[in-house]
Structure formats: C-alpha cells, structure tokens
mmCIF file of C-alpha atoms in Angstrom:
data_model
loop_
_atom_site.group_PDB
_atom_site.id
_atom_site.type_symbol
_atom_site.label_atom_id
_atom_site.label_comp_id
_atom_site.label_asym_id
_atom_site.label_seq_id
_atom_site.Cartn_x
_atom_site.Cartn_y
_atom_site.Cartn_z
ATOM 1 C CA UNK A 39 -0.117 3.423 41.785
ATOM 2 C CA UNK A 40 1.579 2.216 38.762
ATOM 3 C CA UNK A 41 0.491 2.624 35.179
ATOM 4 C CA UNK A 42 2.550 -0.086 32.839
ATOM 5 C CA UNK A 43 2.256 1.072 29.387
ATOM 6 C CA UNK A 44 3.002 -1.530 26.740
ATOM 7 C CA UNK A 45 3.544 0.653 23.047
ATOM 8 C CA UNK A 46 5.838 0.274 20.213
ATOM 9 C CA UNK A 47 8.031 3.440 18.580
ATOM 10 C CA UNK A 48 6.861 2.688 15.048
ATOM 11 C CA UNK A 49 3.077 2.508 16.470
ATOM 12 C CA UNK A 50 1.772 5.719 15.663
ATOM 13 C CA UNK A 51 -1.567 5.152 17.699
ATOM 14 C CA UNK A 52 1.005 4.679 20.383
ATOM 15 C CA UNK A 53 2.449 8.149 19.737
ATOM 16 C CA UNK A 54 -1.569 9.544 20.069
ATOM 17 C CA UNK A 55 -2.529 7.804 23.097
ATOM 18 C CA UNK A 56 0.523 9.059 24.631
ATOM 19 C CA UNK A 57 -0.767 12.264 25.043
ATOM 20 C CA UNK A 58 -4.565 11.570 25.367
ATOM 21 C CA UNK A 59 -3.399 9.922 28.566
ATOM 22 C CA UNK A 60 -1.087 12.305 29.767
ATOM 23 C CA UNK A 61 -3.443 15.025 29.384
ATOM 24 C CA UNK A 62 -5.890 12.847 31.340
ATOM 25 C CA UNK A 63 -2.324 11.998 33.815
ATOM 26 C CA UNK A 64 -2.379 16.062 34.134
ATOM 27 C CA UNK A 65 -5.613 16.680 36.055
ATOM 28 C CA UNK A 66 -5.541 13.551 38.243
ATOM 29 C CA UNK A 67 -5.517 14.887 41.686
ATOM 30 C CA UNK A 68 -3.359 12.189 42.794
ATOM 31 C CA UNK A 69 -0.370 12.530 39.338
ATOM 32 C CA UNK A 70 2.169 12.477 41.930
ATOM 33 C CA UNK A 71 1.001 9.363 43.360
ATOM 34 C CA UNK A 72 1.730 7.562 39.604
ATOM 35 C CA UNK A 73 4.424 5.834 38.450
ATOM 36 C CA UNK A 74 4.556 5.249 34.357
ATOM 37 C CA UNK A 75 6.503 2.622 33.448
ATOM 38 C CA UNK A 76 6.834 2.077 29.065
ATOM 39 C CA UNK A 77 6.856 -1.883 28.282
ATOM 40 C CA UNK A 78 8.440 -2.715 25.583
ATOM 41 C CA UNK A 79 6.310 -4.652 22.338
ATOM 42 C CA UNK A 80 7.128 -4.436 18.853
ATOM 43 C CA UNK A 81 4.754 -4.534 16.149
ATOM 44 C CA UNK A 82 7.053 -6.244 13.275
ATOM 45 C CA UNK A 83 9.614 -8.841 15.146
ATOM 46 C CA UNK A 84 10.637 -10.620 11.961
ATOM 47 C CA UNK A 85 11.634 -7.228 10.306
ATOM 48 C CA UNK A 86 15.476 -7.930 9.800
ATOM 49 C CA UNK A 87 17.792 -4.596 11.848
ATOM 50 C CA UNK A 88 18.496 -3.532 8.036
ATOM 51 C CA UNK A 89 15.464 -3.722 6.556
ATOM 52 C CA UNK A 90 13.774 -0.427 6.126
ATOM 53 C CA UNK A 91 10.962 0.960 3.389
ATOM 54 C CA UNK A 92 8.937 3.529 3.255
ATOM 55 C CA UNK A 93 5.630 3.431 5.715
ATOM 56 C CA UNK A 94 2.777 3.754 2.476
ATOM 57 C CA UNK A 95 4.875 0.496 0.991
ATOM 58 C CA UNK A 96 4.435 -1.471 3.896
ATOM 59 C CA UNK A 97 0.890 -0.172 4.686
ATOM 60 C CA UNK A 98 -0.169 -1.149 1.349
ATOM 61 C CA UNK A 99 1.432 -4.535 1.369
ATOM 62 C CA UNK A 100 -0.014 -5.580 4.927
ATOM 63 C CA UNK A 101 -3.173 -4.566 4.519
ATOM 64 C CA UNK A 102 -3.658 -5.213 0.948
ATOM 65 C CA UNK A 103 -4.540 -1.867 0.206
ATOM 66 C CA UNK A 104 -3.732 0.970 -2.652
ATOM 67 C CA UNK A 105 -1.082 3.520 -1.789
ATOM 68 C CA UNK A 106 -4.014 6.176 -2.107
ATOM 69 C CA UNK A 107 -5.627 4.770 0.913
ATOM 70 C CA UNK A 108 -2.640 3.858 2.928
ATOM 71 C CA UNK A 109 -2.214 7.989 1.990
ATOM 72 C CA UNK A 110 -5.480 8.632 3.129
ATOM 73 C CA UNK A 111 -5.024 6.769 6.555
ATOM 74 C CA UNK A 112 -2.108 8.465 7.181
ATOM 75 C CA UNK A 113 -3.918 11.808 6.912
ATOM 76 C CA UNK A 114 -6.518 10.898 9.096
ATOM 77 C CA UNK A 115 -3.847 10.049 11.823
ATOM 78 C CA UNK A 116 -2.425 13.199 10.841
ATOM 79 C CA UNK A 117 -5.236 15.069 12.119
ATOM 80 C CA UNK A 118 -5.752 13.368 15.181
ATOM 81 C CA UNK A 119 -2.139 13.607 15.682
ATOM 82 C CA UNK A 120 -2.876 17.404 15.932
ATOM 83 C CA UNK A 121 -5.547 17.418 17.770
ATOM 84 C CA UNK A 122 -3.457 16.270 20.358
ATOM 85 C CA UNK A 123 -0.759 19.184 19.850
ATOM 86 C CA UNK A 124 1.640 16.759 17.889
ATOM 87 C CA UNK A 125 3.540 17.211 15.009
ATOM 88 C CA UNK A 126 3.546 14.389 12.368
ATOM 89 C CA UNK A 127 4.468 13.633 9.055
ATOM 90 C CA UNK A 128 1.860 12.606 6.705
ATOM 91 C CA UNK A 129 4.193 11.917 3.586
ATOM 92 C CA UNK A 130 7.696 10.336 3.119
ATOM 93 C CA UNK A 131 8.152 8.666 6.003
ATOM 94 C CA UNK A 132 10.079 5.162 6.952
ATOM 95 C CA UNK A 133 9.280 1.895 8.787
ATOM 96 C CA UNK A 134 12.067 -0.323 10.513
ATOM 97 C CA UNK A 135 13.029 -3.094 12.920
ATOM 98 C CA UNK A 136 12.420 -1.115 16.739
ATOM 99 C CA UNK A 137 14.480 -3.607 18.813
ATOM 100 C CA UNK A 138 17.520 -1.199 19.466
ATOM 101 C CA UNK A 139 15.293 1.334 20.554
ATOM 102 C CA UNK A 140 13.589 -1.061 22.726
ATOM 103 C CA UNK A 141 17.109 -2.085 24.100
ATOM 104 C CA UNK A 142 17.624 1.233 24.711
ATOM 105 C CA UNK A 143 14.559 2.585 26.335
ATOM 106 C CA UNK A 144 15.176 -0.297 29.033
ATOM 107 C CA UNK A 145 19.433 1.565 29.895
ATOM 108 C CA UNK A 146 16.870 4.720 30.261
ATOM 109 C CA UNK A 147 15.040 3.177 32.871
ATOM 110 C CA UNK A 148 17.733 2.121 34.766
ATOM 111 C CA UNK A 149 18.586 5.693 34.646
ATOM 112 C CA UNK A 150 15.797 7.474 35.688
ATOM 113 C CA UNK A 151 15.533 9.184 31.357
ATOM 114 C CA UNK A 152 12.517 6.401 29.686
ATOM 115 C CA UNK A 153 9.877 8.610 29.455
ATOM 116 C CA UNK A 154 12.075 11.503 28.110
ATOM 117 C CA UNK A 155 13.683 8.699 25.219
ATOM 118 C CA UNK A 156 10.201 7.829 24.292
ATOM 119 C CA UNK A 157 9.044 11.014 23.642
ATOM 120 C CA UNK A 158 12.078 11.939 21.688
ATOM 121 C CA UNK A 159 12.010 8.524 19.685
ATOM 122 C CA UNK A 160 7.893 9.237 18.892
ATOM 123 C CA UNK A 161 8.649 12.601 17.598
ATOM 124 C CA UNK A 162 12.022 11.445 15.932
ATOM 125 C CA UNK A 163 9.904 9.048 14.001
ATOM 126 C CA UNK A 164 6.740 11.026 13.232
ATOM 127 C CA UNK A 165 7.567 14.332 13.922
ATOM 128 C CA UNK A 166 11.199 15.165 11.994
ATOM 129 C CA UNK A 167 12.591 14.830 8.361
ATOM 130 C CA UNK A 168 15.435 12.941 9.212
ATOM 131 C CA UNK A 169 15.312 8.949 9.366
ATOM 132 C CA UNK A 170 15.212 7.074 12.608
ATOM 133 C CA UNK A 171 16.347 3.905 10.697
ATOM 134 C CA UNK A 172 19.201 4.506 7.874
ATOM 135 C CA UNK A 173 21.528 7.055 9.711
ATOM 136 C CA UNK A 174 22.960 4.029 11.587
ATOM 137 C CA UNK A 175 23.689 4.208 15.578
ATOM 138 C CA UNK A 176 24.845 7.175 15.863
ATOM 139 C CA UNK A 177 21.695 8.843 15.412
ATOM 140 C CA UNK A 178 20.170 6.659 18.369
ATOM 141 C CA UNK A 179 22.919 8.094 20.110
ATOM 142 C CA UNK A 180 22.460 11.646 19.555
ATOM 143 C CA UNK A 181 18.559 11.086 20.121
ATOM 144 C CA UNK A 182 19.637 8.772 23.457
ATOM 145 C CA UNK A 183 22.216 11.747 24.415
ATOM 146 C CA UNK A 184 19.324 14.597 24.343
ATOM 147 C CA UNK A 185 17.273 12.745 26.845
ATOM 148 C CA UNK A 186 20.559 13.091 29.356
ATOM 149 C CA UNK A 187 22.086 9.504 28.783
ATOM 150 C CA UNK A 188 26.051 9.154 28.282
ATOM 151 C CA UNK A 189 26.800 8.603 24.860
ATOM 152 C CA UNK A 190 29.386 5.966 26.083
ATOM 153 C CA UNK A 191 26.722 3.999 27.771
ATOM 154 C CA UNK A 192 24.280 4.141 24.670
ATOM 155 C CA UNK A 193 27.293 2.995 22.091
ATOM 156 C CA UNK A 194 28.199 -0.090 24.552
ATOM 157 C CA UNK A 195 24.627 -1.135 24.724
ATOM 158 C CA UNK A 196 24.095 -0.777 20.656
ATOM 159 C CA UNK A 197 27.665 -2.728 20.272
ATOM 160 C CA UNK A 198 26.556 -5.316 22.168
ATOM 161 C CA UNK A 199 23.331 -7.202 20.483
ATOM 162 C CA UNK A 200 22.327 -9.165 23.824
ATOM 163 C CA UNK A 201 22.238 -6.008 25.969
ATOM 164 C CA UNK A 202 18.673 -5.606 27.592
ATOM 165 C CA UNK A 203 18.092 -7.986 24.717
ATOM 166 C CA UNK A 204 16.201 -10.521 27.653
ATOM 167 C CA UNK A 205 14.460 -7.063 29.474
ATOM 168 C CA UNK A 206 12.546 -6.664 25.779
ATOM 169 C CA UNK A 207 11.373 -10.261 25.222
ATOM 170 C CA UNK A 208 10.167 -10.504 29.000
ATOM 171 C CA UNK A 209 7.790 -7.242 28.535
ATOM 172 C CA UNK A 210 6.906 -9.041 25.333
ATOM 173 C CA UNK A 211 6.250 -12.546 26.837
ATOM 174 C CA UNK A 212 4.163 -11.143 29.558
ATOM 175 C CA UNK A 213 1.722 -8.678 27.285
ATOM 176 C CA UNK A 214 1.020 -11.796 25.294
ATOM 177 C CA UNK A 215 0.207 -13.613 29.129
ATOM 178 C CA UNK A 216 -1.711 -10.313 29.943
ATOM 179 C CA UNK A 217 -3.923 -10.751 26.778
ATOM 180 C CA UNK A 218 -2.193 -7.730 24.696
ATOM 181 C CA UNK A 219 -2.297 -8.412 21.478
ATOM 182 C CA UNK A 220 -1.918 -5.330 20.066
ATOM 183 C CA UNK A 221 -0.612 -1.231 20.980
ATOM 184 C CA UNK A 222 -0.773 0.532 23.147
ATOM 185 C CA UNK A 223 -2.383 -1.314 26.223
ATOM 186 C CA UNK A 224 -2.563 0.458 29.268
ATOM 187 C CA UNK A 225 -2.162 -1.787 32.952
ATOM 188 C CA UNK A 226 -3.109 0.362 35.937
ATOM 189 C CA UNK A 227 -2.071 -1.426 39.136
ATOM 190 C CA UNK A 228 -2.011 -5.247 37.311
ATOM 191 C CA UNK A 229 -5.513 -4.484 37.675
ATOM 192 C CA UNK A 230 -7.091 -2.608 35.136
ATOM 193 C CA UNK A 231 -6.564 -2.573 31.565
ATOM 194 C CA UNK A 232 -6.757 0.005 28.590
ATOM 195 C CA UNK A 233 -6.719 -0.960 25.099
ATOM 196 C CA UNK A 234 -5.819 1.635 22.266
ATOM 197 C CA UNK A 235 -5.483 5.228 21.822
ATOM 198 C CA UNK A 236 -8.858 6.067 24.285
ATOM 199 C CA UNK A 237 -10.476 9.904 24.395
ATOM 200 C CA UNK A 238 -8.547 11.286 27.659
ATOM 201 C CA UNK A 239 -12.078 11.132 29.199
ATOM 202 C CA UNK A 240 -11.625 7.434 29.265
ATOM 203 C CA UNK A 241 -7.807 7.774 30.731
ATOM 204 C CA UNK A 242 -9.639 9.801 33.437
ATOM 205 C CA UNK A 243 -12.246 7.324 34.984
ATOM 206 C CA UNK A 244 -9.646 4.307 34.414
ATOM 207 C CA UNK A 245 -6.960 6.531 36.717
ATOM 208 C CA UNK A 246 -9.896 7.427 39.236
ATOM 209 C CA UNK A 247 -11.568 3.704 39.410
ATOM 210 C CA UNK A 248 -8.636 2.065 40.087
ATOM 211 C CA UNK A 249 -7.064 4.978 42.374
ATOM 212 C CA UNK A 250 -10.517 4.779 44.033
ATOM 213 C CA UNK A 251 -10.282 0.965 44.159
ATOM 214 C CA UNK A 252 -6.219 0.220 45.527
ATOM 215 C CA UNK A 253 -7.017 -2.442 48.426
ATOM 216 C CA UNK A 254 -5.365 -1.468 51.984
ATOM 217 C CA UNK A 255 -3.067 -2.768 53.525
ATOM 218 C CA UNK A 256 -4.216 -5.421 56.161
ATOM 219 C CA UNK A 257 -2.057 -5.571 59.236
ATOM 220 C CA UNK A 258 -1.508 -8.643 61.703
ATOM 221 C CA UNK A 259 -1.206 -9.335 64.877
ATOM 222 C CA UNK A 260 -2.769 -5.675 65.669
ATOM 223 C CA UNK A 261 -3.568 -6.865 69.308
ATOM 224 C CA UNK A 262 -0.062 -7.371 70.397
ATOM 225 C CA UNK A 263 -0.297 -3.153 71.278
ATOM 226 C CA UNK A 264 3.235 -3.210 73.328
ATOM 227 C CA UNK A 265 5.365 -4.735 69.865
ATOM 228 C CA UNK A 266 8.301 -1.747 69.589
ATOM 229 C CA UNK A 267 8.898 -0.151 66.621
ATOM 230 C CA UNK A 268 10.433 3.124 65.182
ATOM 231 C CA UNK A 269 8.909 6.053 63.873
ATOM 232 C CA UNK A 270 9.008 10.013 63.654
ATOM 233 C CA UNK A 271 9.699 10.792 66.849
ATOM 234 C CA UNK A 272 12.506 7.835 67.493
ATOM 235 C CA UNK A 273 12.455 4.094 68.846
ATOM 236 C CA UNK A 274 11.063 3.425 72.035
ATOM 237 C CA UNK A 275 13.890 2.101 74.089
ATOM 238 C CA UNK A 276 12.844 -0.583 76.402
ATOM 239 C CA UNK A 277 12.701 0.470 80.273
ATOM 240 C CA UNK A 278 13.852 -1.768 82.746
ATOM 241 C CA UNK A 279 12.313 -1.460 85.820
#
C-alpha cells in the first residue's frame, strides 16, 4: 500500500503531522507493507528565491494580525510540537521561497534518501538556530549531504534552476486535481484521503480501513488449468509424448 503525502518544509503543521502519523505508521501490523512517498506543494509560490523575513512578519501581514498573536500562535504550535517529541523554535525564526528544497527532495527519491531529507529540512527549519534560507546553497548541501546524498549531485541540481523543476509542479498540479488545497494531505492507495495534522488515532483507522479495503486481484482465463508458467520450484517443461 502506498501512502502519498503532499506537505510543504515551511508548513509547520506539516512538521506535526509528520510524526502523529508515523507514530500511528509504527504500530500498523502491516508498516512493512507501506510505501511513503512526500509530494511536493508549497505554501507561498510567488515568494521570490531571495526573499526571506522573519515568520511573526509574515504571520502578521497574512493574516492581518498583531505580532502578539502571531507570538501566541507560534507558542501554541510550540507545544504541540512537543507533544509530539519535537523540538521547535517559538521565537526568531525565518520564512522563504521552498522550491530548491522541493527540487531537491525529488534527487532524494531517486536515491532511495526523501524521507531522511525531509526530516532533516523540518528540523533544520523549526528545530535549529541557524537559517535554512540566507546561508545560500551550501547549507542545502550540507543538510542534503547528512541524509547520504553526494554533495556533487546536490550542487548540479541547485546550479541548474530547471532540475526536477517539472517533478515539483506535477505533484503540485495533481494535489490541486486531487482537491488539496492546503498541507499536509494524506492519499492512502489514491483512495483515501487525510486532511491536516490528525490525532495518530485517526492515522490508525485511515491505515487499517484502507489496508482492510485494497481490492484483489482478479485473474482471467482461470479455466485454461494446463497454461505453463514458472514459479518456486522451476518451469514446467513441456513433455512430448
């Protein structure tokens, strides 16, 4: 079964419901049995690469609200934050254009590293003093390079603008035809679909219903008894009497 996970790295319900579902991914009886694949979505397109400001700035100005209150949500997410057993950063941190790390998450799939550069992007951004958007690309690098991808690879990809640049704006095209219009949405099986940062509980009985509910497979032309094929114990070889 496959669990498509559609989040944003400056989304810091995202970060949350993370690990709400991956403690409900823990328990499963069938984890093994579940592929997680991170979709890519970003939460502020328009934002130009260079354009970074502190998060209670832009909080206040898209929402219209004081400072004190943009403080005061931040707090709250604090707490749930460590509820969950996660670190974050209530004060002094920064908001930026995601699309590199976007472009980048997509080279980690190819090699077998995205859910390791997600976690290490989330906590670079929530979790750690240092900026994930003024240090420049070489910062993505040494985040990229911790998660096990070649710093070569990661510095070609960031050179190059248009690299993965087409993987990002399908996963973004097709949340918008899936009816996601906002982070993090949850797709178990192009079946089922979670919106937001859920209680675990609710991870659970969306993982069981549709494990529960995965149609068989339907095989034809089950009469034909004598049709050869090959399986653990060889291919029958055709006698010729």
């Amino acid at each position: 079964m496959r669990v498509e996970i559609w989040s944003d790295i400056a989304c810091p319900w995202c970060y949350v419901g993370k690990a709400r579902f991956e403690k409900a991914l823990e328990v499963f009886p069938h984890r093994d049995g579940v592929e997680v694949v991170h979709r890519s979505f970003e939460l502020d397109p328009g934002r130009a690469k260079g354009d970074v400001q502190p998060v209670l700035a832009m909080l206040s100005k898209k929402y219209g609200m004081s400072e004190a209150q943009a403080q005061a949500g931040e707090e709250n997410l604090g707490a749930q934050a460590a509820a969950e057993g996660l670190d974050y950063r209530t004060r002094d941190r920064d908001h930026g254009n995601t699309f590199d790390l976007h472009r980048l998450l997509h080279l980690a799939k190819e090699k077998g590293r995205q859910d390791e550069l997600v976690q290490i992007f989330y906590r670079a951004n929530f979790a750690e003093e240092r900026s994930l958007f003024t240090e420049g690309d070489e910062r993505l690098v040494e985040l990229a390079v911790e998660a096990g991808l070649d710093a070569g690879e990661v510095r070609k990809v960031l050179a190059d603008p248009t690299a993965y640049a087409d993987e990002v704006r399908a996963d973004e095209r097709e949340a918008a035809e899936l009816g996601a219009n906002g982070v993090p949405f949850f797709v178990l099986d192009r079946k089922y679909g979670v919106s937001g940062a859920q209680p675990a509980e609710v991870f659970t009985q969306a993982l069981t219903q549709a494990w529960g509910n995965r149609s068989p497979l339907q095989l034809i032309d089950q009469n034909d008894a004598g049709a050869e094929a090959c399986g653990p114990d060889g291919c029958a070889v055709p006698r010729q009497d």
